[in-house]
């Protein structure tokens, strides 16, 4: 195992808010230790007004790359030199690679979400109905994945309807046959849409610390046993949203597998090393909760 930091150590890290609750430093530094790599992964808490300067700073400090998390996945794009094709289509970036001062944005959330749905949720996306709560950066990755994998119908509920509208507008270009409905949370359709759905995803930040008593669906009667209920939040391990779903007899999955799988892909982009997903997930599960 290599523990020391020296003049050749490559710095990677994560930029966002609520960074003190992120498990990404733990995941990446475990991978680094296990494979004796000369890397170090650091948390960077960045306020909105400092985002541009923080991204430029990665160049100035020769940082090898960073993850981008809540709430900057969409906002960060304008500060990059290049954006990989699928991340550009999605309109959200969660990974930046610094190649000799050229910053390129990628989206590895898509792989993380897809793999976790298949491996951990045992869910076949094709010809199913999904309800997505939220229309931020993470929701964009989730919705893109589902459309790409042939979901039959997606209903997006969001507090700010314009953001859901923009997703529909953007993604209809790439998936013209797709059926995308958009609603605000206040609309009555939520009951019918969840009743018809096979998959219900919380892609809002409601339930994250410090307000862990928040849930995007206060009415517990809306959950049913035929749903796979997925919360992208991984801290706490069981949000109120997941506990509500569990009480209704639904199958649940939290955001940890997605976090680990997207992290492995990001790490590959920075280091060229491909880590075994299941093994990493088990290690992290044991130390994280
Ligand atoms: P974001 O771009 O800031 O989007 C936040 C979303 O939450 C928006 O839809 C926003 O609605 C909604 N929201 C926030 N406060 C709300 C409130 N008080 N009432 C109703 N809706 C509210 O953030 P993000 O990057 O998409 O992240 C969303 C969540 O996913 C976070 O909890 C993040 O940790 C998690 N995540 C997990 C993983 C993983 O690997 N497990 C990966 C990515 C993200 P408006 O549009 O109306 O503002």
PDB file of N, CA, C and O in Angstrom, residues 183-223:
ATOM      1  N   UNK A 183     -44.822  17.582 -15.556  1.00  0.00           N
ATOM      2  CA  UNK A 183     -45.824  18.110 -14.631  1.00  0.00           C
ATOM      3  C   UNK A 183     -45.129  18.848 -13.494  1.00  0.00           C
ATOM      4  O   UNK A 183     -43.959  18.568 -13.201  1.00  0.00           O
ATOM      5  N   UNK A 184     -45.882  19.729 -12.830  1.00  0.00           N
ATOM      6  CA  UNK A 184     -45.365  20.272 -11.577  1.00  0.00           C
ATOM      7  C   UNK A 184     -45.918  19.393 -10.461  1.00  0.00           C
ATOM      8  O   UNK A 184     -46.898  18.666 -10.663  1.00  0.00           O
ATOM      9  N   UNK A 185     -45.309  19.447  -9.294  1.00  0.00           N
ATOM     10  CA  UNK A 185     -45.711  18.571  -8.192  1.00  0.00           C
ATOM     11  C   UNK A 185     -47.165  18.776  -7.780  1.00  0.00           C
ATOM     12  O   UNK A 185     -47.802  17.869  -7.277  1.00  0.00           O
ATOM     13  N   UNK A 186     -47.667  19.970  -8.013  1.00  0.00           N
ATOM     14  CA  UNK A 186     -49.031  20.287  -7.555  1.00  0.00           C
ATOM     15  C   UNK A 186     -50.085  19.576  -8.398  1.00  0.00           C
ATOM     16  O   UNK A 186     -51.227  19.445  -7.980  1.00  0.00           O
ATOM     17  N   UNK A 187     -49.728  19.087  -9.571  1.00  0.00           N
ATOM     18  CA  UNK A 187     -50.753  18.523 -10.465  1.00  0.00           C
ATOM     19  C   UNK A 187     -51.227  17.150  -9.978  1.00  0.00           C
ATOM     20  O   UNK A 187     -50.438  16.364  -9.447  1.00  0.00           O
ATOM     21  N   UNK A 188     -52.525  16.900 -10.167  1.00  0.00           N
ATOM     22  CA  UNK A 188     -53.137  15.674  -9.638  1.00  0.00           C
ATOM     23  C   UNK A 188     -52.626  14.412 -10.321  1.00  0.00           C
ATOM     24  O   UNK A 188     -52.729  13.327  -9.767  1.00  0.00           O
ATOM     25  N   UNK A 189     -52.093  14.550 -11.523  1.00  0.00           N
ATOM     26  CA  UNK A 189     -51.676  13.384 -12.309  1.00  0.00           C
ATOM     27  C   UNK A 189     -50.686  12.477 -11.591  1.00  0.00           C
ATOM     28  O   UNK A 189     -50.487  11.344 -11.979  1.00  0.00           O
ATOM     29  N   UNK A 190     -50.068  12.995 -10.526  1.00  0.00           N
ATOM     30  CA  UNK A 190     -48.996  12.222  -9.890  1.00  0.00           C
ATOM     31  C   UNK A 190     -49.512  10.858  -9.412  1.00  0.00           C
ATOM     32  O   UNK A 190     -48.829   9.847  -9.550  1.00  0.00           O
ATOM     33  N   UNK A 191     -50.757  10.826  -8.914  1.00  0.00           N
ATOM     34  CA  UNK A 191     -51.316   9.562  -8.407  1.00  0.00           C
ATOM     35  C   UNK A 191     -51.433   8.541  -9.549  1.00  0.00           C
ATOM     36  O   UNK A 191     -50.953   7.408  -9.441  1.00  0.00           O
ATOM     37  N   UNK A 192     -52.028   8.967 -10.668  1.00  0.00           N
ATOM     38  CA  UNK A 192     -52.222   8.061 -11.809  1.00  0.00           C
ATOM     39  C   UNK A 192     -50.898   7.622 -12.391  1.00  0.00           C
ATOM     40  O   UNK A 192     -50.709   6.447 -12.731  1.00  0.00           O
ATOM     41  N   UNK A 193     -49.978   8.554 -12.530  1.00  0.00           N
ATOM     42  CA  UNK A 193     -48.702   8.223 -13.163  1.00  0.00           C
ATOM     43  C   UNK A 193     -47.910   7.230 -12.312  1.00  0.00           C
ATOM     44  O   UNK A 193     -47.278   6.316 -12.843  1.00  0.00           O
ATOM     45  N   UNK A 194     -47.948   7.399 -10.986  1.00  0.00           N
ATOM     46  CA  UNK A 194     -47.212   6.459 -10.126  1.00  0.00           C
ATOM     47  C   UNK A 194     -47.911   5.101 -10.118  1.00  0.00           C
ATOM     48  O   UNK A 194     -47.262   4.059 -10.085  1.00  0.00           O
ATOM     49  N   UNK A 195     -49.225   5.128 -10.199  1.00  0.00           N
ATOM     50  CA  UNK A 195     -49.975   3.862 -10.232  1.00  0.00           C
ATOM     51  C   UNK A 195     -49.564   3.016 -11.449  1.00  0.00           C
ATOM     52  O   UNK A 195     -49.425   1.808 -11.363  1.00  0.00           O
ATOM     53  N   UNK A 196     -49.351   3.692 -12.583  1.00  0.00           N
ATOM     54  CA  UNK A 196     -49.004   2.987 -13.832  1.00  0.00           C
ATOM     55  C   UNK A 196     -47.513   2.657 -13.925  1.00  0.00           C
ATOM     56  O   UNK A 196     -47.094   1.929 -14.825  1.00  0.00           O
ATOM     57  N   UNK A 197     -46.703   3.235 -13.017  1.00  0.00           N
ATOM     58  CA  UNK A 197     -45.238   3.144 -13.177  1.00  0.00           C
ATOM     59  C   UNK A 197     -44.657   1.853 -12.610  1.00  0.00           C
ATOM     60  O   UNK A 197     -45.207   1.237 -11.699  1.00  0.00           O
ATOM     61  N   UNK A 198     -43.503   1.467 -13.196  1.00  0.00           N
ATOM     62  CA  UNK A 198     -42.719   0.345 -12.663  1.00  0.00           C
ATOM     63  C   UNK A 198     -41.531   0.868 -11.862  1.00  0.00           C
ATOM     64  O   UNK A 198     -41.007   0.170 -11.005  1.00  0.00           O
ATOM     65  N   UNK A 199     -41.109   2.091 -12.206  1.00  0.00           N
ATOM     66  CA  UNK A 199     -39.914   2.665 -11.586  1.00  0.00           C
ATOM     67  C   UNK A 199     -40.224   4.092 -11.127  1.00  0.00           C
ATOM     68  O   UNK A 199     -40.794   4.877 -11.885  1.00  0.00           O
ATOM     69  N   UNK A 200     -39.831   4.396  -9.877  1.00  0.00           N
ATOM     70  CA  UNK A 200     -40.022   5.748  -9.325  1.00  0.00           C
ATOM     71  C   UNK A 200     -38.680   6.213  -8.785  1.00  0.00           C
ATOM     72  O   UNK A 200     -38.085   5.549  -7.934  1.00  0.00           O
ATOM     73  N   UNK A 201     -38.189   7.345  -9.320  1.00  0.00           N
ATOM     74  CA  UNK A 201     -36.842   7.808  -8.940  1.00  0.00           C
ATOM     75  C   UNK A 201     -36.918   9.166  -8.262  1.00  0.00           C
ATOM     76  O   UNK A 201     -37.525  10.101  -8.801  1.00  0.00           O
ATOM     77  N   UNK A 202     -36.278   9.289  -7.098  1.00  0.00           N
ATOM     78  CA  UNK A 202     -36.094  10.613  -6.510  1.00  0.00           C
ATOM     79  C   UNK A 202     -34.766  11.175  -6.991  1.00  0.00           C
ATOM     80  O   UNK A 202     -33.698  10.753  -6.549  1.00  0.00           O
ATOM     81  N   UNK A 203     -34.855  12.140  -7.907  1.00  0.00           N
ATOM     82  CA  UNK A 203     -33.649  12.829  -8.388  1.00  0.00           C
ATOM     83  C   UNK A 203     -33.653  14.273  -7.903  1.00  0.00           C
ATOM     84  O   UNK A 203     -32.954  15.114  -8.449  1.00  0.00           O
ATOM     85  N   UNK A 204     -34.497  14.556  -6.883  1.00  0.00           N
ATOM     86  CA  UNK A 204     -34.408  15.874  -6.240  1.00  0.00           C
ATOM     87  C   UNK A 204     -33.394  15.750  -5.105  1.00  0.00           C
ATOM     88  O   UNK A 204     -32.961  14.656  -4.754  1.00  0.00           O
ATOM     89  N   UNK A 205     -33.067  16.892  -4.514  1.00  0.00           N
ATOM     90  CA  UNK A 205     -32.150  16.853  -3.371  1.00  0.00           C
ATOM     91  C   UNK A 205     -32.926  16.778  -2.049  1.00  0.00           C
ATOM     92  O   UNK A 205     -32.333  16.884  -0.982  1.00  0.00           O
ATOM     93  N   UNK A 206     -34.243  16.560  -2.123  1.00  0.00           N
ATOM     94  CA  UNK A 206     -35.058  16.502  -0.905  1.00  0.00           C
ATOM     95  C   UNK A 206     -34.807  15.199  -0.151  1.00  0.00           C
ATOM     96  O   UNK A 206     -35.036  14.116  -0.679  1.00  0.00           O
ATOM     97  N   UNK A 207     -34.305  15.368   1.097  1.00  0.00           N
ATOM     98  CA  UNK A 207     -33.958  14.203   1.906  1.00  0.00           C
ATOM     99  C   UNK A 207     -32.474  14.187   2.237  1.00  0.00           C
ATOM    100  O   UNK A 207     -32.009  13.407   3.061  1.00  0.00           O
ATOM    101  N   UNK A 208     -31.734  15.085   1.556  1.00  0.00           N
ATOM    102  CA  UNK A 208     -30.297  15.219   1.852  1.00  0.00           C
ATOM    103  C   UNK A 208     -30.121  15.937   3.186  1.00  0.00           C
ATOM    104  O   UNK A 208     -30.958  16.768   3.540  1.00  0.00           O
ATOM    105  N   UNK A 209     -29.029  15.680   3.907  1.00  0.00           N
ATOM    106  CA  UNK A 209     -28.762  16.469   5.112  1.00  0.00           C
ATOM    107  C   UNK A 209     -28.611  17.950   4.762  1.00  0.00           C
ATOM    108  O   UNK A 209     -28.176  18.242   3.644  1.00  0.00           O
ATOM    109  N   UNK A 210     -28.943  18.915   5.589  1.00  0.00           N
ATOM    110  CA  UNK A 210     -29.364  18.681   6.972  1.00  0.00           C
ATOM    111  C   UNK A 210     -30.856  18.382   7.125  1.00  0.00           C
ATOM    112  O   UNK A 210     -31.282  18.009   8.205  1.00  0.00           O
ATOM    113  N   UNK A 211     -31.647  18.527   6.036  1.00  0.00           N
ATOM    114  CA  UNK A 211     -33.105  18.369   6.198  1.00  0.00           C
ATOM    115  C   UNK A 211     -33.520  16.945   5.857  1.00  0.00           C
ATOM    116  O   UNK A 211     -34.180  16.697   4.837  1.00  0.00           O
ATOM    117  N   UNK A 212     -33.100  15.992   6.682  1.00  0.00           N
ATOM    118  CA  UNK A 212     -33.334  14.591   6.333  1.00  0.00           C
ATOM    119  C   UNK A 212     -34.785  14.152   6.530  1.00  0.00           C
ATOM    120  O   UNK A 212     -35.143  13.038   6.166  1.00  0.00           O
ATOM    121  N   UNK A 213     -35.630  15.048   7.105  1.00  0.00           N
ATOM    122  CA  UNK A 213     -37.050  14.696   7.238  1.00  0.00           C
ATOM    123  C   UNK A 213     -37.850  15.118   6.010  1.00  0.00           C
ATOM    124  O   UNK A 213     -39.061  14.949   5.959  1.00  0.00           O
ATOM    125  N   UNK A 214     -37.180  15.647   5.005  1.00  0.00           N
ATOM    126  CA  UNK A 214     -37.863  16.037   3.764  1.00  0.00           C
ATOM    127  C   UNK A 214     -38.069  14.827   2.862  1.00  0.00           C
ATOM    128  O   UNK A 214     -37.235  13.921   2.826  1.00  0.00           O
ATOM    129  N   UNK A 215     -39.152  14.863   2.124  1.00  0.00           N
ATOM    130  CA  UNK A 215     -39.386  13.838   1.103  1.00  0.00           C
ATOM    131  C   UNK A 215     -40.136  14.504  -0.053  1.00  0.00           C
ATOM    132  O   UNK A 215     -40.984  15.372   0.190  1.00  0.00           O
ATOM    133  N   UNK A 216     -39.862  14.121  -1.284  1.00  0.00           N
ATOM    134  CA  UNK A 216     -40.583  14.739  -2.396  1.00  0.00           C
ATOM    135  C   UNK A 216     -42.036  14.270  -2.479  1.00  0.00           C
ATOM    136  O   UNK A 216     -42.848  14.904  -3.148  1.00  0.00           O
ATOM    137  N   UNK A 217     -42.370  13.155  -1.804  1.00  0.00           N
ATOM    138  CA  UNK A 217     -43.738  12.615  -1.851  1.00  0.00           C
ATOM    139  C   UNK A 217     -44.280  12.401  -0.443  1.00  0.00           C
ATOM    140  O   UNK A 217     -44.240  11.278   0.077  1.00  0.00           O
ATOM    141  N   UNK A 218     -44.772  13.456   0.191  1.00  0.00           N
ATOM    142  CA  UNK A 218     -45.242  13.291   1.574  1.00  0.00           C
ATOM    143  C   UNK A 218     -46.391  12.277   1.698  1.00  0.00           C
ATOM    144  O   UNK A 218     -46.552  11.657   2.737  1.00  0.00           O
ATOM    145  N   UNK A 219     -47.194  12.097   0.634  1.00  0.00           N
ATOM    146  CA  UNK A 219     -48.346  11.189   0.716  1.00  0.00           C
ATOM    147  C   UNK A 219     -47.903   9.732   0.500  1.00  0.00           C
ATOM    148  O   UNK A 219     -47.692   9.282  -0.625  1.00  0.00           O
ATOM    149  N   UNK A 220     -47.824   9.005   1.602  1.00  0.00           N
ATOM    150  CA  UNK A 220     -47.305   7.634   1.555  1.00  0.00           C
ATOM    151  C   UNK A 220     -48.197   6.676   0.751  1.00  0.00           C
ATOM    152  O   UNK A 220     -47.744   5.652   0.252  1.00  0.00           O
ATOM    153  N   UNK A 221     -49.475   7.056   0.610  1.00  0.00           N
ATOM    154  CA  UNK A 221     -50.420   6.186  -0.118  1.00  0.00           C
ATOM    155  C   UNK A 221     -50.070   6.074  -1.606  1.00  0.00           C
ATOM    156  O   UNK A 221     -50.573   5.205  -2.305  1.00  0.00           O
ATOM    157  N   UNK A 222     -49.211   6.967  -2.082  1.00  0.00           N
ATOM    158  CA  UNK A 222     -48.858   6.953  -3.512  1.00  0.00           C
ATOM    159  C   UNK A 222     -47.921   5.786  -3.880  1.00  0.00           C
ATOM    160  O   UNK A 222     -47.838   5.388  -5.030  1.00  0.00           O
ATOM    161  N   UNK A 223     -47.233   5.237  -2.891  1.00  0.00           N
ATOM    162  CA  UNK A 223     -46.312   4.121  -3.180  1.00  0.00           C
ATOM    163  C   UNK A 223     -47.106   2.821  -3.292  1.00  0.00           C
ATOM    164  O   UNK A 223     -48.130   2.659  -2.647  1.00  0.00           O
TER     165      UNK A 223
END
